[in-house]
């Protein structure tokens, strides 16, 4: 075979120049045979022989063997080491010219050759880009889109593959394809050829690549991609195929318009079905699919319109199904359920409806189940759901008067092993006061021993938490100072405020809120005495020249209060 190949290459050099048709065909057939038997070795010999340079002259529209030559190039370009030599031999421009041919075999082999040369090759892509190959291929996809015979579908698959190899992981080339209008064309292809597995798969991989680009989302939103993908999804039984569709759905569903289209196309029903089928399985594929499906469900709820559509005033079957995930025994579902509730709670009326209908008890049961085994992700999600539910005043008041909940939160404020849960519980206590501004809520929190945690929270390393604590404490001092004074005293609040004001590193809003709080504490005899004993006037008068206007003004007011009261 090896000697035969050397002879063929020598012979080919002569016949390629004088273009004797018959012997040329014979030589090319020998090469294809040799490539079929040992592609790598044959490709090395082809490269060493210098014959690649001669191929350019055999790729002219007049050449009778152009399809075979393109086929040979497609075969050698399967090897990474052959791609740059193909570019250097000047093969790209004549190949791109051949894309204007009417002959199906020529188009097929040319598409393969260009696709393989572009695979993972920067040089190949640049050359195709300069020769204008992408636009011609997109035009072909457009004009051949509706023809469903097998030969045409094979050609369409090759062209899609070529565009993918051309643009894969290259943002500027992907953007170029999007500007050329490739998205509507591919969506149309998917709709017409959904019976063809290979072509469908190519479209999906292409969508997956393009959907990562922000600029693609608007184009996708103006097609019926949601409908096509949901239709395709319903037909798939194999895990791998469904996984491929998920990989396209996830980046697309980040766009609010597409979220709504997916909901309207019935994706949610598919996802709920998957959850039902896979919930008790311990097969790895099923566990993955359950996670992907429930995560996607939560993502759909991040859009305001899609979320309201699924809530349906709390009567929606989807909302009811998601509620049933919370008491389930599956951690992934509990997590998705809690995250979904947090998303439904982005609307005041929804919060009030859910709180009225017992959501707090469900979330508390969930939290209780995980305090022992310490599944922190689920606990976090449940606590942030409660924090979202506590945003409207009416709901915050109901939550804050729920003694069992408040006692639990106070307990978790001491969960030193779980910093996240501890932080979330503190923030929720503070939110109940800040949002309800209710005396009853404050009394419940004082009685449950929550004050000391809010005071500790004022010393947190996170400014946002410090601030939330100080605002809550100022409301306590303004509304229920008598009830809380003993706890505020034993938590050493006055000393902490002195420290915060004296510390140059304290943020302006912390200084501001600390002074507001000092003024509010003056109404309590024992706390007033503590303020007098610590030289607050010195610290406060220094702040009158603070660069922040609000801090400076508050310092003047506080100084007056301290002077009058002393």
Coordinates of C-alpha atoms in Angstrom, one line a residue:
X1 CA 0.0 0.0 0.0
X2 CA 2.8 2.4 1.0
X3 CA 4.7 2.0 -2.3
X4 CA 1.5 2.2 -4.2
X5 CA 0.7 5.5 -2.4
X6 CA 4.1 7.0 -3.2
X7 CA 3.6 6.0 -6.9
X8 CA 0.1 7.6 -6.8
X9 CA 1.4 10.8 -5.4
X10 CA 4.2 11.0 -8.0
X11 CA 1.7 10.2 -10.8
X12 CA -0.7 12.8 -9.4
X13 CA 1.9 15.5 -9.6
X14 CA 2.3 15.0 -13.3
X15 CA -1.4 14.5 -14.1
X16 CA -2.5 17.4 -12.0
X17 CA -0.4 19.7 -14.1
X18 CA -1.4 18.4 -17.5
X19 CA -4.9 17.4 -16.3
X20 CA -5.3 14.1 -18.1
X21 CA -8.8 13.3 -16.9
X22 CA -8.9 9.5 -16.7
X23 CA -5.6 8.9 -14.9
X24 CA -6.3 11.9 -12.6
X25 CA -9.6 10.3 -11.5
X26 CA -7.8 7.0 -10.9
X27 CA -5.1 8.7 -8.7
X28 CA -7.7 10.6 -6.7
X29 CA -9.7 7.3 -6.1
X30 CA -6.4 5.7 -4.9
X31 CA -5.9 8.5 -2.4
X32 CA -9.4 8.3 -1.1
X33 CA -8.9 4.5 -0.6
X34 CA -5.6 5.1 1.2
X35 CA -7.2 7.7 3.5
X36 CA -10.1 5.3 4.3
X37 CA -7.5 2.7 5.4
X38 CA -5.1 4.9 7.4
X39 CA -6.1 8.6 7.4
X40 CA -3.2 9.9 9.6
X41 CA -0.4 8.2 7.8
X42 CA -1.7 9.0 4.4
X43 CA -2.3 12.6 5.4
X44 CA 1.4 12.9 6.5
X45 CA 2.6 11.6 3.2
X46 CA 0.3 13.9 1.3
X47 CA 1.7 16.8 3.2
X48 CA 5.3 15.7 2.7
X49 CA 4.7 15.3 -1.1
X50 CA 3.8 19.0 -1.5
X51 CA 0.7 18.0 -3.5
X52 CA -1.7 20.2 -1.5
X53 CA -0.5 23.2 -3.5
X54 CA -1.6 21.6 -6.7
X55 CA -5.1 20.9 -5.4
X56 CA -6.1 24.6 -5.7
X57 CA -5.9 24.3 -9.5
X58 CA -8.2 21.2 -9.4
X59 CA -10.9 23.1 -7.5
X60 CA -11.9 25.4 -10.3
X61 CA -15.6 25.3 -11.4
X62 CA -14.4 23.9 -14.8
X63 CA -12.6 20.9 -13.2
X64 CA -14.5 17.6 -13.5
X65 CA -12.9 16.1 -10.3
X66 CA -13.6 19.1 -8.0
X67 CA -16.0 17.0 -5.8
X68 CA -13.4 14.3 -5.2
X69 CA -10.6 16.8 -4.5
X70 CA -12.9 18.5 -1.9
X71 CA -13.6 15.1 -0.4
X72 CA -9.9 14.4 -0.1
X73 CA -9.4 17.8 1.6
X74 CA -12.3 17.1 4.0
X75 CA -10.6 13.8 4.9
X76 CA -7.1 15.1 5.5
X77 CA -8.5 18.1 7.5
X78 CA -9.8 15.7 10.1
X79 CA -6.2 15.8 11.3
X80 CA -5.3 18.9 13.3
X81 CA -1.8 19.0 11.8
X82 CA -3.3 19.4 8.3
X83 CA -5.5 22.4 8.9
X84 CA -2.9 25.2 8.7
X85 CA -1.2 23.5 5.7
X86 CA -4.6 23.5 3.9
X87 CA -4.9 27.3 4.6
X88 CA -1.3 27.9 3.5
X89 CA -1.8 26.0 0.3
X90 CA -4.4 28.5 -0.7
X91 CA -7.3 26.1 -0.7
X92 CA -9.9 28.2 1.2
X93 CA -10.6 30.8 -1.5
X94 CA -11.3 28.2 -4.3
X95 CA -13.4 26.1 -1.9
X96 CA -15.5 29.1 -1.0
X97 CA -15.9 29.8 -4.7
X98 CA -17.3 26.2 -5.1
X99 CA -20.0 27.0 -2.7
X100 CA -21.7 28.8 -5.6
X101 CA -22.0 25.5 -7.5
X102 CA -25.4 24.0 -8.3
X103 CA -24.2 20.4 -7.9
X104 CA -25.3 18.8 -4.7
X105 CA -22.2 16.5 -4.3
X106 CA -19.8 19.4 -4.9
X107 CA -21.7 21.4 -2.2
X108 CA -21.6 18.5 0.2
X109 CA -17.9 17.8 -0.1
X110 CA -17.0 21.5 -0.1
X111 CA -19.1 22.1 3.1
X112 CA -17.3 19.1 4.8
X113 CA -13.9 20.4 3.7
X114 CA -14.5 23.9 5.0
X115 CA -16.1 22.7 8.2
X116 CA -13.2 20.4 9.0
X117 CA -10.6 23.0 8.2
X118 CA -12.4 25.4 10.6
X119 CA -12.6 22.9 13.4
X120 CA -10.7 24.4 16.4
X121 CA -8.5 26.3 14.0
X122 CA -8.1 30.1 14.2
X123 CA -6.3 30.2 10.9
X124 CA -9.0 28.2 9.1
X125 CA -11.8 30.4 10.5
X126 CA -10.0 33.7 9.6
X127 CA -9.4 32.5 6.0
X128 CA -13.1 31.4 5.6
X129 CA -14.2 34.8 7.1
X130 CA -12.0 36.7 4.6
X131 CA -13.3 34.7 1.7
X132 CA -16.9 35.4 2.7
X133 CA -17.9 31.8 3.2
X134 CA -20.5 32.2 6.0
X135 CA -22.9 34.4 4.1
X136 CA -23.0 31.9 1.1
X137 CA -23.8 29.0 3.4
X138 CA -26.5 30.9 5.3
X139 CA -28.1 31.8 1.9
X140 CA -28.1 28.1 1.0
X141 CA -29.7 27.2 4.3
X142 CA -32.4 29.7 3.5
X143 CA -33.2 28.6 0.0
X144 CA -32.9 24.8 0.8
X145 CA -34.8 25.0 4.1
X146 CA -38.1 23.6 3.0
X147 CA -36.9 20.6 0.9
X148 CA -37.1 17.4 3.0
X149 CA -35.6 14.7 0.8
X150 CA -32.7 12.7 2.6
X151 CA -29.9 14.0 0.3
X152 CA -30.9 17.7 0.9
X153 CA -31.2 17.0 4.7
X154 CA -27.7 15.6 4.7
X155 CA -26.4 18.8 2.9
X156 CA -28.3 21.0 5.4
X157 CA -26.7 19.0 8.3
X158 CA -23.2 19.5 6.8
X159 CA -23.8 23.3 6.3
X160 CA -25.1 23.7 9.9
X161 CA -22.0 21.8 11.2
X162 CA -19.7 24.0 9.1
X163 CA -21.2 27.2 10.6
X164 CA -20.8 25.7 14.1
X165 CA -17.2 24.8 13.6
X166 CA -16.7 28.2 12.0
X167 CA -18.1 30.2 15.0
X168 CA -17.7 27.9 18.0
X169 CA -16.5 29.8 21.1
X170 CA -15.7 32.8 19.0
X171 CA -17.9 35.7 20.0
X172 CA -17.2 38.0 17.1
X173 CA -17.9 35.3 14.5
X174 CA -21.1 34.3 16.4
X175 CA -22.2 37.9 16.4
X176 CA -21.4 38.0 12.6
X177 CA -23.7 35.0 12.0
X178 CA -26.4 36.6 14.2
X179 CA -26.2 39.8 12.1
X180 CA -26.5 37.7 8.9
X181 CA -29.8 36.5 10.3
X182 CA -28.9 32.9 11.0
X183 CA -31.2 32.5 14.0
X184 CA -34.6 32.7 12.2
X185 CA -33.3 30.4 9.5
X186 CA -32.2 27.8 12.1
X187 CA -35.4 28.0 14.0
X188 CA -37.3 27.4 10.7
X189 CA -35.0 24.4 9.9
X190 CA -35.8 22.9 13.3
X191 CA -39.5 23.2 12.7
X192 CA -39.5 21.6 9.3
X193 CA -36.9 18.9 9.9
X194 CA -37.8 17.8 13.5
X195 CA -38.0 14.2 12.3
X196 CA -34.4 14.2 11.2
X197 CA -32.2 13.4 14.3
X198 CA -28.9 14.5 12.9
X199 CA -30.1 17.8 11.6
X200 CA -32.1 18.5 14.8
X201 CA -29.0 17.8 16.9
X202 CA -26.9 20.2 14.8
X203 CA -29.5 22.9 15.2
X204 CA -29.6 22.4 19.0
X205 CA -25.8 22.6 19.3
X206 CA -25.9 25.8 17.2
X207 CA -28.6 27.3 19.4
X208 CA -26.7 26.3 22.5
X209 CA -23.6 28.2 21.2
X210 CA -25.5 31.3 20.0
X211 CA -27.8 31.6 23.0
X212 CA -24.8 32.4 25.2
X213 CA -24.5 35.8 23.4
X214 CA -26.7 38.5 24.8
X215 CA -27.3 39.9 21.3
X216 CA -29.0 36.7 20.3
X217 CA -31.8 36.8 22.8
X218 CA -33.8 39.4 21.1
X219 CA -33.6 37.6 17.8
X220 CA -34.6 34.4 19.4
X221 CA -37.5 36.1 21.1
X222 CA -38.9 37.2 17.7
X223 CA -39.0 33.6 16.4
X224 CA -41.2 30.7 17.5
X225 CA -38.2 29.0 19.1
X226 CA -40.1 28.4 22.4
X227 CA -42.9 26.5 20.7
X228 CA -40.5 24.4 18.6
X229 CA -38.3 23.5 21.5
X230 CA -41.2 22.5 23.7
X231 CA -42.7 20.5 20.8
X232 CA -39.3 18.7 20.4
X233 CA -38.9 18.2 24.1
X234 CA -42.3 16.4 24.4
X235 CA -41.2 13.9 21.8
X236 CA -37.8 13.0 23.4
X237 CA -37.5 9.9 25.5
X238 CA -33.7 9.6 25.6
X239 CA -32.0 11.4 28.5
X240 CA -29.1 12.7 26.3
X241 CA -31.5 14.4 23.8
X242 CA -33.5 16.0 26.6
X243 CA -30.3 17.2 28.2
X244 CA -29.3 18.9 24.9
X245 CA -32.6 20.7 24.8
X246 CA -32.2 21.8 28.4
X247 CA -28.8 23.2 27.5
X248 CA -30.5 25.5 25.0
X249 CA -33.5 26.3 27.2
X250 CA -31.4 27.5 30.2
X251 CA -29.6 30.4 28.5
X252 CA -32.7 31.4 26.5
X253 CA -34.9 31.4 29.6
X254 CA -32.8 34.2 31.1
X255 CA -34.7 36.5 28.7
X256 CA -38.0 37.6 30.2
X257 CA -39.9 37.7 26.9
X258 CA -38.7 34.1 26.1
X259 CA -39.7 33.0 29.7
X260 CA -43.2 34.0 29.0
X261 CA -43.2 32.3 25.5
X262 CA -41.9 29.1 27.1
X263 CA -44.7 29.2 29.8
X264 CA -47.3 29.8 27.1
X265 CA -45.8 26.9 25.0
X266 CA -46.4 24.5 27.9
X267 CA -42.9 24.0 29.1
X268 CA -44.0 24.1 32.8
X269 CA -46.3 21.1 32.3
X270 CA -43.4 19.2 30.8
X271 CA -41.1 20.1 33.7
X272 CA -43.7 19.1 36.3
X273 CA -44.1 15.8 34.6
X274 CA -40.4 15.1 34.7
X275 CA -40.3 16.0 38.4
X276 CA -43.1 13.5 39.0
X277 CA -41.4 10.7 37.0
X278 CA -38.0 11.1 38.5
X279 CA -38.6 12.1 42.1
X280 CA -38.1 8.7 43.6
X281 CA -35.4 7.4 41.3
X282 CA -31.8 7.0 42.4
X283 CA -30.4 6.6 38.8
X284 CA -27.8 9.3 38.1
X285 CA -29.4 10.4 34.9
X286 CA -32.8 10.8 36.6
X287 CA -31.3 12.8 39.5
X288 CA -29.6 15.1 37.0
X289 CA -32.8 15.6 35.0
X290 CA -34.8 16.3 38.2
X291 CA -32.2 19.0 39.1
X292 CA -32.1 20.5 35.7
X293 CA -35.9 20.5 35.4
X294 CA -36.6 22.0 38.8
X295 CA -33.9 24.6 38.3
X296 CA -35.4 25.7 35.0
X297 CA -38.8 25.9 36.7
X298 CA -37.3 28.3 39.2
X299 CA -35.7 30.3 36.4
X300 CA -39.0 30.7 34.6
X301 CA -40.4 32.3 37.8
X302 CA -37.8 35.0 37.8
X303 CA -39.8 36.9 35.1
X304 CA -42.6 39.1 36.5
X305 CA -45.1 38.2 33.8
X306 CA -44.3 34.5 33.7
X307 CA -44.4 34.3 37.5
X308 CA -47.8 36.0 37.8
X309 CA -49.2 33.8 35.0
X310 CA -48.2 30.7 37.0
X311 CA -49.3 32.1 40.4
X312 CA -52.9 32.7 39.1
X313 CA -53.9 34.4 42.3
X314 CA -52.6 31.4 44.3
X315 CA -55.1 29.1 42.6
X316 CA -52.8 28.0 39.9
X317 CA -52.1 24.3 39.6
X318 CA -48.5 25.1 39.0
X319 CA -48.2 27.1 42.3
X320 CA -50.0 24.2 44.1
X321 CA -47.6 21.6 42.7
X322 CA -44.6 23.7 43.7
X323 CA -46.0 24.0 47.2
X324 CA -46.1 20.2 47.4
X325 CA -42.3 20.1 46.8
X326 CA -41.5 21.8 50.1
X327 CA -42.7 18.9 52.4
X328 CA -41.3 16.3 50.0
X329 CA -38.3 14.1 51.0
X330 CA -36.2 15.1 48.1
X331 CA -33.6 17.8 48.9
X332 CA -33.4 19.1 45.3
X333 CA -37.1 19.6 45.2
X334 CA -37.2 21.2 48.7
X335 CA -34.6 23.6 47.5
X336 CA -36.4 24.4 44.2
X337 CA -39.7 24.7 46.2
X338 CA -38.2 27.3 48.6
X339 CA -36.6 29.2 45.8
X340 CA -39.8 29.2 43.8
X341 CA -41.7 30.6 46.8
X342 CA -39.1 33.3 47.1
X343 CA -39.8 34.2 43.5
X344 CA -43.6 34.1 43.9
X345 CA -43.1 36.5 46.8
X346 CA -41.8 39.3 44.6
X347 CA -45.3 40.7 44.6
X348 CA -47.0 42.2 47.6
X349 CA -50.5 40.6 47.0
X350 CA -48.9 37.2 46.4
X351 CA -47.0 37.5 49.8
X352 CA -50.1 38.3 51.7
X353 CA -52.0 35.5 50.0
X354 CA -49.3 32.9 50.8
X355 CA -48.9 34.0 54.4
X356 CA -52.7 33.9 54.9
X357 CA -52.6 30.3 53.5
X358 CA -50.0 28.9 55.8
X359 CA -46.8 29.1 53.8
X360 CA -44.9 30.1 56.9
X361 CA -45.6 26.9 58.7
X362 CA -44.5 24.9 55.7
X363 CA -41.2 26.8 55.5
X364 CA -40.6 26.4 59.2
X365 CA -41.1 22.7 59.1
X366 CA -38.6 22.6 56.3
X367 CA -36.1 24.6 58.3
X368 CA -36.6 22.3 61.3
X369 CA -35.9 19.2 59.2
X370 CA -32.5 20.6 58.2
X371 CA -31.2 22.2 61.4
X372 CA -30.0 18.7 62.4
X373 CA -28.5 17.5 59.2
X374 CA -27.3 21.0 58.3
X375 CA -28.3 21.1 54.6
X376 CA -27.3 24.8 54.5
X377 CA -28.5 25.4 50.9
X378 CA -32.0 24.4 51.7
X379 CA -32.0 26.4 54.9
X380 CA -30.7 29.5 53.1
X381 CA -33.4 29.2 50.4
X382 CA -36.2 28.8 53.0
X383 CA -34.9 31.8 55.0
X384 CA -34.7 34.0 51.9
X385 CA -38.2 33.0 51.0
X386 CA -39.4 34.1 54.4
X387 CA -37.4 37.3 54.0
X388 CA -39.2 38.0 50.7
X389 CA -42.6 37.2 52.2
X390 CA -41.9 39.7 55.0
X391 CA -41.6 42.7 52.6
X392 CA -45.2 44.0 52.6
X393 CA -46.1 45.5 56.1
X394 CA -49.2 43.3 56.5
X395 CA -47.3 40.1 55.9
X396 CA -44.4 41.3 58.0
X397 CA -46.8 41.9 60.9
X398 CA -48.3 38.4 60.6
X399 CA -44.8 36.8 60.5
X400 CA -43.5 39.0 63.4
X401 CA -46.5 38.1 65.6
X402 CA -45.9 34.4 65.0
X403 CA -44.3 33.5 68.3
X404 CA -43.1 30.1 67.1
X405 CA -41.3 31.6 64.1
X406 CA -39.7 34.4 66.1
X407 CA -38.5 31.9 68.7
X408 CA -37.0 29.7 66.0
X409 CA -35.2 32.7 64.4
X410 CA -33.8 33.7 67.7
X411 CA -32.5 30.1 68.2
X412 CA -30.9 30.1 64.7
X413 CA -29.3 33.5 65.4
X414 CA -27.0 31.5 67.6
X415 CA -26.2 28.8 65.0
X416 CA -22.5 29.6 65.2
X417 CA -21.6 26.5 63.0
X418 CA -23.7 27.8 60.1
X419 CA -22.6 31.4 59.5
X420 CA -25.0 31.8 56.6
X421 CA -28.1 30.6 58.4
X422 CA -27.1 32.8 61.4
X423 CA -26.8 35.8 59.1
X424 CA -30.1 35.2 57.3
X425 CA -32.0 34.7 60.6
X426 CA -30.6 38.0 62.0
X427 CA -31.6 39.8 58.8
X428 CA -35.1 38.3 58.9
X429 CA -35.6 39.5 62.5
X430 CA -34.5 43.0 61.6
X431 CA -36.8 42.9 58.4
X432 CA -39.8 41.9 60.5
X433 CA -39.4 45.1 62.5
X434 CA -38.4 47.4 59.6
X435 CA -41.2 46.4 57.4
X436 CA -44.0 46.1 59.9
X437 CA -43.1 49.1 62.1
X438 CA -45.4 47.3 64.6
X439 CA -45.4 47.5 68.4
X440 CA -46.7 44.0 68.6
X441 CA -43.9 42.6 66.5
X442 CA -41.4 44.4 68.6
X443 CA -42.9 43.0 71.8
X444 CA -42.8 39.5 70.4
X445 CA -39.2 39.9 69.5
X446 CA -38.3 41.3 72.9
X447 CA -40.1 38.5 74.7
X448 CA -38.4 35.9 72.6
X449 CA -34.9 37.3 73.5
X450 CA -34.2 38.7 70.0
X451 CA -32.8 42.1 71.1
X452 CA -29.3 40.9 71.9
X453 CA -28.9 39.4 68.4
X454 CA -29.9 42.7 66.7
X455 CA -27.3 44.5 68.9
X456 CA -24.6 42.0 67.9
X457 CA -25.7 42.4 64.2
X458 CA -24.9 46.1 64.5
X459 CA -21.2 45.0 64.8
X460 CA -21.3 42.8 61.7
X461 CA -18.5 43.1 59.2
X462 CA -21.1 43.7 56.5
X463 CA -22.2 47.3 56.3
X464 CA -25.6 46.3 54.9
X465 CA -26.3 44.1 57.9
X466 CA -25.0 46.7 60.4
X467 CA -27.3 49.2 58.8
X468 CA -30.4 46.9 58.9
X469 CA -29.7 46.3 62.6
X470 CA -29.4 50.0 63.4
X471 CA -32.6 50.9 61.6
X472 CA -34.5 48.1 63.4
X473 CA -33.1 49.2 66.8
X474 CA -34.0 52.8 66.1
X475 CA -37.6 51.7 65.5
X476 CA -37.6 49.7 68.7
X477 CA -36.3 52.7 70.6
X478 CA -39.0 55.0 69.0
X479 CA -41.9 52.6 69.5
X480 CA -41.3 50.4 72.5
X481 CA -38.3 51.7 74.4
X482 CA -39.8 50.8 77.8
X483 CA -40.2 47.2 76.9
X484 CA -36.8 46.8 75.4
X485 CA -34.6 49.0 77.6
X486 CA -33.4 46.3 80.0
X487 CA -32.3 44.1 77.0
X488 CA -30.7 47.0 75.3
X489 CA -28.7 47.8 78.4
X490 CA -27.5 44.3 79.1
X491 CA -26.5 43.9 75.4
X492 CA -24.2 47.0 75.9
X493 CA -25.8 48.9 73.0
X494 CA -24.6 52.3 74.2
X495 CA -21.0 51.1 74.4
X496 CA -21.2 49.6 70.9
X497 CA -22.7 52.9 69.5
X498 CA -19.8 54.8 71.0
X499 CA -17.4 52.4 69.3
X500 CA -19.1 52.8 66.0
X501 CA -19.0 56.6 66.1
X502 CA -15.4 56.7 67.3
X503 CA -14.2 54.3 64.6
X504 CA -12.9 56.1 61.5
X505 CA -13.6 53.1 59.4
X506 CA -17.4 53.1 60.0
X507 CA -19.3 53.9 56.9
X508 CA -21.2 57.3 56.8
X509 CA -24.6 55.6 56.9
X510 CA -23.5 53.6 60.0
X511 CA -22.4 56.9 61.7
X512 CA -25.7 58.6 60.7
X513 CA -28.0 55.8 62.0
X514 CA -25.9 55.4 65.2
X515 CA -26.6 59.1 66.0
X516 CA -30.3 58.8 65.2
X517 CA -30.4 55.8 67.6
X518 CA -28.6 57.7 70.4
X519 CA -31.2 60.4 70.2
X520 CA -34.0 57.8 70.4
X521 CA -32.4 56.2 73.5
X522 CA -32.4 59.4 75.5
X523 CA -36.0 58.7 76.6
X524 CA -34.8 55.9 78.8
X525 CA -33.4 56.9 82.2
X526 CA -30.8 54.1 82.5
X527 CA -29.7 54.3 78.9
X528 CA -29.5 58.1 79.1
X529 CA -27.2 57.8 82.1
X530 CA -24.9 55.5 80.1
X531 CA -24.8 58.0 77.3
X532 CA -23.8 60.7 79.7
X533 CA -21.1 58.5 81.3
X534 CA -19.4 57.9 78.0
X535 CA -18.1 61.1 76.5
X536 CA -20.4 61.1 73.5
X537 CA -20.2 64.8 73.0
X538 CA -16.5 64.7 72.1
X539 CA -17.1 62.0 69.4
X540 CA -20.2 63.7 68.0
X541 CA -18.9 67.2 67.8
X542 CA -15.9 65.9 65.7
X543 CA -18.4 64.6 63.2
X544 CA -19.9 68.0 62.6
X545 CA -17.1 68.6 60.1
X546 CA -17.6 65.2 58.4
X547 CA -17.4 65.2 54.6
X548 CA -20.8 63.6 54.3
X549 CA -23.5 66.3 54.5
X550 CA -26.1 64.1 56.2
X551 CA -23.6 62.9 58.8
X552 CA -22.5 66.5 59.6
X553 CA -26.2 67.7 59.9
X554 CA -27.1 64.7 62.1
X555 CA -24.0 65.4 64.3
X556 CA -25.2 69.0 64.9
X557 CA -28.7 67.8 65.9
X558 CA -27.3 65.1 68.1
X559 CA -25.0 67.5 69.8
X560 CA -27.9 69.8 70.6
X561 CA -29.9 66.9 72.1
X562 CA -26.9 65.8 74.2
X563 CA -26.3 69.3 75.4
X564 CA -30.0 70.0 76.3
X565 CA -30.3 66.6 78.1
X566 CA -27.1 66.7 80.1

